[in-house]
mmCIF file of N, CA and C in Angstrom:
data_model
loop_
_atom_site.group_PDB
_atom_site.id
_atom_site.type_symbol
_atom_site.label_atom_id
_atom_site.label_comp_id
_atom_site.label_asym_id
_atom_site.label_seq_id
_atom_site.Cartn_x
_atom_site.Cartn_y
_atom_site.Cartn_z
ATOM 1 N N MET A 25 63.311 172.058 152.833
ATOM 2 C CA MET A 25 64.131 172.370 151.677
ATOM 3 C C MET A 25 65.031 171.177 151.370
ATOM 4 N N ALA A 26 65.147 170.836 150.113
ATOM 5 C CA ALA A 26 65.920 169.661 149.711
ATOM 6 C C ALA A 26 67.414 169.910 149.855
ATOM 7 N N GLU A 27 68.110 168.845 150.205
ATOM 8 C CA GLU A 27 69.568 168.912 150.282
ATOM 9 C C GLU A 27 70.134 169.087 148.877
ATOM 10 N N PRO A 28 71.192 169.871 148.709
ATOM 11 C CA PRO A 28 71.805 169.985 147.381
ATOM 12 C C PRO A 28 72.452 168.664 146.979
ATOM 13 N N THR A 29 72.383 168.352 145.711
ATOM 14 C CA THR A 29 72.981 167.116 145.212
ATOM 15 C C THR A 29 74.489 167.292 145.137
ATOM 16 N N PRO A 30 75.253 166.387 145.744
ATOM 17 C CA PRO A 30 76.711 166.526 145.679
ATOM 18 C C PRO A 30 77.219 166.310 144.253
ATOM 19 N N GLU A 31 78.279 167.012 143.916
ATOM 20 C CA GLU A 31 78.878 166.845 142.594
ATOM 21 C C GLU A 31 79.563 165.486 142.537
ATOM 22 N N VAL A 32 79.338 164.762 141.453
ATOM 23 C CA VAL A 32 79.924 163.431 141.301
ATOM 24 C C VAL A 32 81.195 163.541 140.482
ATOM 25 N N THR A 33 82.282 163.030 141.034
ATOM 26 C CA THR A 33 83.537 162.987 140.291
ATOM 27 C C THR A 33 83.944 161.535 140.131
ATOM 28 N N THR A 34 84.529 161.221 138.994
ATOM 29 C CA THR A 34 84.938 159.844 138.735
ATOM 30 C C THR A 34 86.354 159.629 139.249
ATOM 31 N N THR A 35 86.482 158.678 140.151
ATOM 32 C CA THR A 35 87.782 158.302 140.690
ATOM 33 C C THR A 35 87.869 156.786 140.604
ATOM 34 N N PRO A 36 89.045 156.225 140.805
ATOM 35 C CA PRO A 36 89.129 154.749 140.780
ATOM 36 C C PRO A 36 88.147 154.080 141.735
ATOM 37 N N ALA A 37 87.811 154.748 142.833
ATOM 38 C CA ALA A 37 86.882 154.172 143.807
ATOM 39 C C ALA A 37 85.442 154.169 143.305
ATOM 40 N N THR A 38 85.109 155.029 142.337
ATOM 41 C CA THR A 38 83.727 155.124 141.874
ATOM 42 C C THR A 38 83.505 154.511 140.499
ATOM 43 N N THR A 39 84.543 153.958 139.897
ATOM 44 C CA THR A 39 84.370 153.346 138.587
ATOM 45 C C THR A 39 83.569 152.060 138.707
ATOM 46 N N THR A 40 82.941 151.645 137.624
ATOM 47 C CA THR A 40 82.108 150.451 137.619
ATOM 48 C C THR A 40 82.963 149.203 137.801
ATOM 49 N N ASP A 41 82.562 148.336 138.697
ATOM 50 C CA ASP A 41 83.233 147.054 138.886
ATOM 51 C C ASP A 41 82.685 146.117 137.818
ATOM 52 N N THR A 42 83.439 145.943 136.740
ATOM 53 C CA THR A 42 82.927 145.190 135.595
ATOM 54 C C THR A 42 82.677 143.726 135.911
ATOM 55 N N ASP A 43 83.480 143.128 136.786
ATOM 56 C CA ASP A 43 83.252 141.727 137.136
ATOM 57 C C ASP A 43 81.909 141.553 137.839
ATOM 58 N N LYS A 44 81.580 142.464 138.738
ATOM 59 C CA LYS A 44 80.291 142.387 139.433
ATOM 60 C C LYS A 44 79.144 142.630 138.460
ATOM 61 N N LEU A 45 79.343 143.568 137.535
ATOM 62 C CA LEU A 45 78.303 143.855 136.554
ATOM 63 C C LEU A 45 78.061 142.646 135.650
ATOM 64 N N LYS A 46 79.130 142.022 135.183
ATOM 65 C CA LYS A 46 78.985 140.826 134.339
ATOM 66 C C LYS A 46 78.271 139.717 135.102
ATOM 67 N N ALA A 47 78.657 139.504 136.352
ATOM 68 C CA ALA A 47 78.037 138.454 137.159
ATOM 69 C C ALA A 47 76.547 138.717 137.344
ATOM 70 N N LEU A 48 76.185 139.969 137.569
ATOM 71 C CA LEU A 48 74.779 140.322 137.723
ATOM 72 C C LEU A 48 74.008 140.037 136.439
ATOM 73 N N LEU A 49 74.571 140.419 135.307
ATOM 74 C CA LEU A 49 73.891 140.195 134.031
ATOM 75 C C LEU A 49 73.721 138.709 133.740
ATOM 76 N N VAL A 50 74.745 137.920 134.033
ATOM 77 C CA VAL A 50 74.642 136.474 133.835
ATOM 78 C C VAL A 50 73.544 135.911 134.731
ATOM 79 N N ALA A 51 73.497 136.381 135.982
ATOM 80 C CA ALA A 51 72.475 135.920 136.920
ATOM 81 C C ALA A 51 71.073 136.267 136.426
ATOM 82 N N LEU A 52 70.957 137.367 135.710
ATOM 83 C CA LEU A 52 69.658 137.781 135.183
ATOM 84 C C LEU A 52 69.336 137.125 133.843
ATOM 85 N N GLY A 53 70.256 136.315 133.337
ATOM 86 C CA GLY A 53 69.998 135.572 132.107
ATOM 87 C C GLY A 53 70.353 136.307 130.831
ATOM 88 N N HIS A 54 71.166 137.337 130.924
ATOM 89 C CA HIS A 54 71.556 138.083 129.733
ATOM 90 C C HIS A 54 72.722 137.403 129.026
ATOM 91 N N ASP A 55 72.781 137.572 127.708
ATOM 92 C CA ASP A 55 73.921 137.117 126.923
ATOM 93 C C ASP A 55 74.974 138.216 127.021
ATOM 94 N N VAL A 56 75.882 138.069 127.972
ATOM 95 C CA VAL A 56 76.833 139.128 128.288
ATOM 96 C C VAL A 56 77.702 139.493 127.091
ATOM 97 N N GLU A 57 78.212 138.506 126.388
ATOM 98 C CA GLU A 57 79.099 138.800 125.263
ATOM 99 C C GLU A 57 78.389 139.610 124.187
ATOM 100 N N ALA A 58 77.144 139.295 123.918
ATOM 101 C CA ALA A 58 76.391 140.003 122.883
ATOM 102 C C ALA A 58 76.051 141.430 123.306
ATOM 103 N N GLU A 59 75.861 141.657 124.591
ATOM 104 C CA GLU A 59 75.404 142.956 125.077
ATOM 105 C C GLU A 59 76.508 143.830 125.658
ATOM 106 N N TRP A 60 77.671 143.265 125.909
ATOM 107 C CA TRP A 60 78.702 143.966 126.660
ATOM 108 C C TRP A 60 79.115 145.300 126.043
ATOM 109 N N ASP A 61 79.447 145.316 124.756
ATOM 110 C CA ASP A 61 79.891 146.558 124.116
ATOM 111 C C ASP A 61 78.821 147.641 124.212
ATOM 112 N N HIS A 62 77.574 147.238 124.030
ATOM 113 C CA HIS A 62 76.464 148.189 124.120
ATOM 114 C C HIS A 62 76.336 148.742 125.544
ATOM 115 N N LEU A 63 76.464 147.878 126.530
ATOM 116 C CA LEU A 63 76.354 148.307 127.923
ATOM 117 C C LEU A 63 77.485 149.257 128.308
ATOM 118 N N ILE A 64 78.696 148.953 127.874
ATOM 119 C CA ILE A 64 79.835 149.824 128.169
ATOM 120 C C ILE A 64 79.617 151.196 127.538
ATOM 121 N N ALA A 65 79.118 151.219 126.308
ATOM 122 C CA ALA A 65 78.841 152.490 125.633
ATOM 123 C C ALA A 65 77.795 153.299 126.403
ATOM 124 N N LEU A 66 76.773 152.640 126.916
ATOM 125 C CA LEU A 66 75.743 153.334 127.690
ATOM 126 C C LEU A 66 76.309 153.918 128.982
ATOM 127 N N VAL A 67 77.136 153.145 129.658
ATOM 128 C CA VAL A 67 77.733 153.615 130.910
ATOM 129 C C VAL A 67 78.638 154.809 130.642
ATOM 130 N N GLN A 68 79.455 154.725 129.606
ATOM 131 C CA GLN A 68 80.362 155.833 129.294
ATOM 132 C C GLN A 68 79.581 157.079 128.900
ATOM 133 N N LYS A 69 78.482 156.904 128.175
ATOM 134 C CA LYS A 69 77.657 158.038 127.770
ATOM 135 C C LYS A 69 77.023 158.703 128.996
ATOM 136 N N ALA A 70 76.646 157.891 129.982
ATOM 137 C CA ALA A 70 76.006 158.408 131.187
ATOM 138 C C ALA A 70 76.959 159.254 132.031
ATOM 139 N N PHE A 71 78.250 158.961 131.937
ATOM 140 C CA PHE A 71 79.229 159.695 132.733
ATOM 141 C C PHE A 71 80.020 160.617 131.858
#
């Protein structure tokens, strides 16, 4: 039997580290400035 999925709550400890996210996107060759607003909107929509 599968374990129940724990409820996810947003706390300061679980918020997205934007500096790490930007660094990852730059490393992957993304134009961060052009995509940033869109990415933030997607993250907020997901939570």
